[in-house]
């Protein structure tokens, strides 16, 4: 147990730490396990050397003290829900806005939380100057490299894992026709991983996607790509399974599917877990949701190279779900008033190895 914990919460090399002090307004992180109570989510996760994370929005982080106290008590990892996306970081060409991303990284350092970086290469949330810039392939290549060098470089030693490439596939397993795919071809994925690795050799580099939790055409295509990248020596270290589920629909093949990626030597992580229920949520649906939280987290944590589970938010107050799926909501472990839901108990039992 101890040996594994040390590997995941490794201290910074001195040289890296010195470089970080020089870089920025943010302090050097100490990713040692927090003095968290054993019965919190992070207490259980610390005990088994894994991450339990939450996606964090800048609004609740800066304005909702109830949210922040639950976040810090329960989670040993955070993901920027939006603040590290390209449109947030570089709204006009060459003009960067690091404020929200720095705030989250600083907060994480101060509360012994690791940071998952999300996300470097995505078809969505691109700034309009980039989306509508009619750049040539060679210009796009240069812009992408600069974005990765700048962003990963800024948080070198402070982000333990990056979602380097997000949502690159269509449901049938073909490559999604994004700006990157269309202009640069599939080679942009290997290039992005190589550039990110050069910018922070210690960060674990992920490909992240949704609807890849089951064994299906999309996960098969990703599996084939992952094998190919590994065979070519490309620095791919993990696969992120977003896991945006509907209650009662955690795929039966999820654990076996994660295991086949783990068997390639890759880390696997659940990166964006939420489980939506029809509104108004009945007691029966909330009980089912609780069982699903347990199952989904165990499906990852029961696999050898599972690095952790992240939920896509803390409370139902700030979830993206009701705005996107009409008639659905209540997808997270806490109510809008920060009462732990049955979903919290399910998640806790999934993370606690003795439950
Ligand atoms: O920042 C602008 C703000 O300036 C503007 O006033 C406001 C008006 O609507 O919009 C703000 O941007 C919104 C942004 O969230 C920040 O709040 C966007 O409209 C909104 O579309 C965006 O939604 C996010 C979505 O990704 C798209 O980036 C959700 O919060 C976020 O939960 C969601 O997260 C994604 C993951 O990154 C990838 N996987 C799926 C997941 C759920 O869609």
PDB file of N, CA, C and O in Angstrom, residues 10 41 92 140 162 190 194 210 233 284 302 317 347:
ATOM      1  N   UNK A  10       4.315  11.412  -5.834  1.00  0.00           N
ATOM      2  CA  UNK A  10       5.759  11.581  -5.728  1.00  0.00           C
ATOM      3  C   UNK A  10       6.120  13.043  -5.460  1.00  0.00           C
ATOM      4  O   UNK A  10       5.477  13.959  -5.972  1.00  0.00           O
ATOM      5  N   UNK A  41     -14.122  10.737   1.318  1.00  0.00           N
ATOM      6  CA  UNK A  41     -13.717  10.136   0.040  1.00  0.00           C
ATOM      7  C   UNK A  41     -12.203  10.194  -0.109  1.00  0.00           C
ATOM      8  O   UNK A  41     -11.558   9.206  -0.468  1.00  0.00           O
ATOM      9  N   UNK A  92      -7.922  36.204 -27.151  1.00  0.00           N
ATOM     10  CA  UNK A  92      -7.446  36.857 -28.378  1.00  0.00           C
ATOM     11  C   UNK A  92      -6.038  36.344 -28.624  1.00  0.00           C
ATOM     12  O   UNK A  92      -5.311  36.028 -27.676  1.00  0.00           O
ATOM     13  N   UNK A 140      -1.345  25.954 -38.393  1.00  0.00           N
ATOM     14  CA  UNK A 140      -2.083  25.298 -37.295  1.00  0.00           C
ATOM     15  C   UNK A 140      -1.149  24.435 -36.452  1.00  0.00           C
ATOM     16  O   UNK A 140      -1.253  24.393 -35.222  1.00  0.00           O
ATOM     17  N   UNK A 162      -2.484  15.228 -17.838  1.00  0.00           N
ATOM     18  CA  UNK A 162      -3.154  16.098 -18.820  1.00  0.00           C
ATOM     19  C   UNK A 162      -4.063  15.278 -19.725  1.00  0.00           C
ATOM     20  O   UNK A 162      -3.643  14.244 -20.248  1.00  0.00           O
ATOM     21  N   UNK A 190      -0.200  12.100 -32.123  1.00  0.00           N
ATOM     22  CA  UNK A 190       1.168  11.740 -31.693  1.00  0.00           C
ATOM     23  C   UNK A 190       2.003  12.996 -31.457  1.00  0.00           C
ATOM     24  O   UNK A 190       2.758  13.088 -30.476  1.00  0.00           O
ATOM     25  N   UNK A 194       3.802  14.131 -27.960  1.00  0.00           N
ATOM     26  CA  UNK A 194       5.263  14.348 -27.894  1.00  0.00           C
ATOM     27  C   UNK A 194       5.583  15.748 -27.376  1.00  0.00           C
ATOM     28  O   UNK A 194       6.476  15.933 -26.551  1.00  0.00           O
ATOM     29  N   UNK A 210     -15.754  10.212 -24.310  1.00  0.00           N
ATOM     30  CA  UNK A 210     -17.016   9.707 -23.735  1.00  0.00           C
ATOM     31  C   UNK A 210     -17.535   8.563 -24.604  1.00  0.00           C
ATOM     32  O   UNK A 210     -17.106   8.396 -25.754  1.00  0.00           O
ATOM     33  N   UNK A 233       6.294   4.169 -29.792  1.00  0.00           N
ATOM     34  CA  UNK A 233       7.057   4.857 -28.751  1.00  0.00           C
ATOM     35  C   UNK A 233       6.531   6.251 -28.418  1.00  0.00           C
ATOM     36  O   UNK A 233       7.235   7.075 -27.826  1.00  0.00           O
ATOM     37  N   UNK A 284     -36.550   6.083  -5.488  1.00  0.00           N
ATOM     38  CA  UNK A 284     -36.099   4.835  -6.125  1.00  0.00           C
ATOM     39  C   UNK A 284     -34.967   5.120  -7.119  1.00  0.00           C
ATOM     40  O   UNK A 284     -33.976   4.376  -7.180  1.00  0.00           O
ATOM     41  N   UNK A 302     -11.158  -1.289  -9.430  1.00  0.00           N
ATOM     42  CA  UNK A 302     -10.887  -2.730  -9.397  1.00  0.00           C
ATOM     43  C   UNK A 302      -9.944  -3.176 -10.504  1.00  0.00           C
ATOM     44  O   UNK A 302      -9.620  -4.360 -10.608  1.00  0.00           O
ATOM     45  N   UNK A 317     -25.940  21.999  -7.924  1.00  0.00           N
ATOM     46  CA  UNK A 317     -26.098  23.432  -8.217  1.00  0.00           C
ATOM     47  C   UNK A 317     -25.438  23.837  -9.531  1.00  0.00           C
ATOM     48  O   UNK A 317     -25.993  24.638 -10.280  1.00  0.00           O
ATOM     49  N   UNK A 347     -20.715   6.248  -3.935  1.00  0.00           N
ATOM     50  CA  UNK A 347     -19.345   6.578  -4.351  1.00  0.00           C
ATOM     51  C   UNK A 347     -18.367   6.231  -3.235  1.00  0.00           C
ATOM     52  O   UNK A 347     -17.305   5.630  -3.471  1.00  0.00           O
TER      53      UNK A 347
END
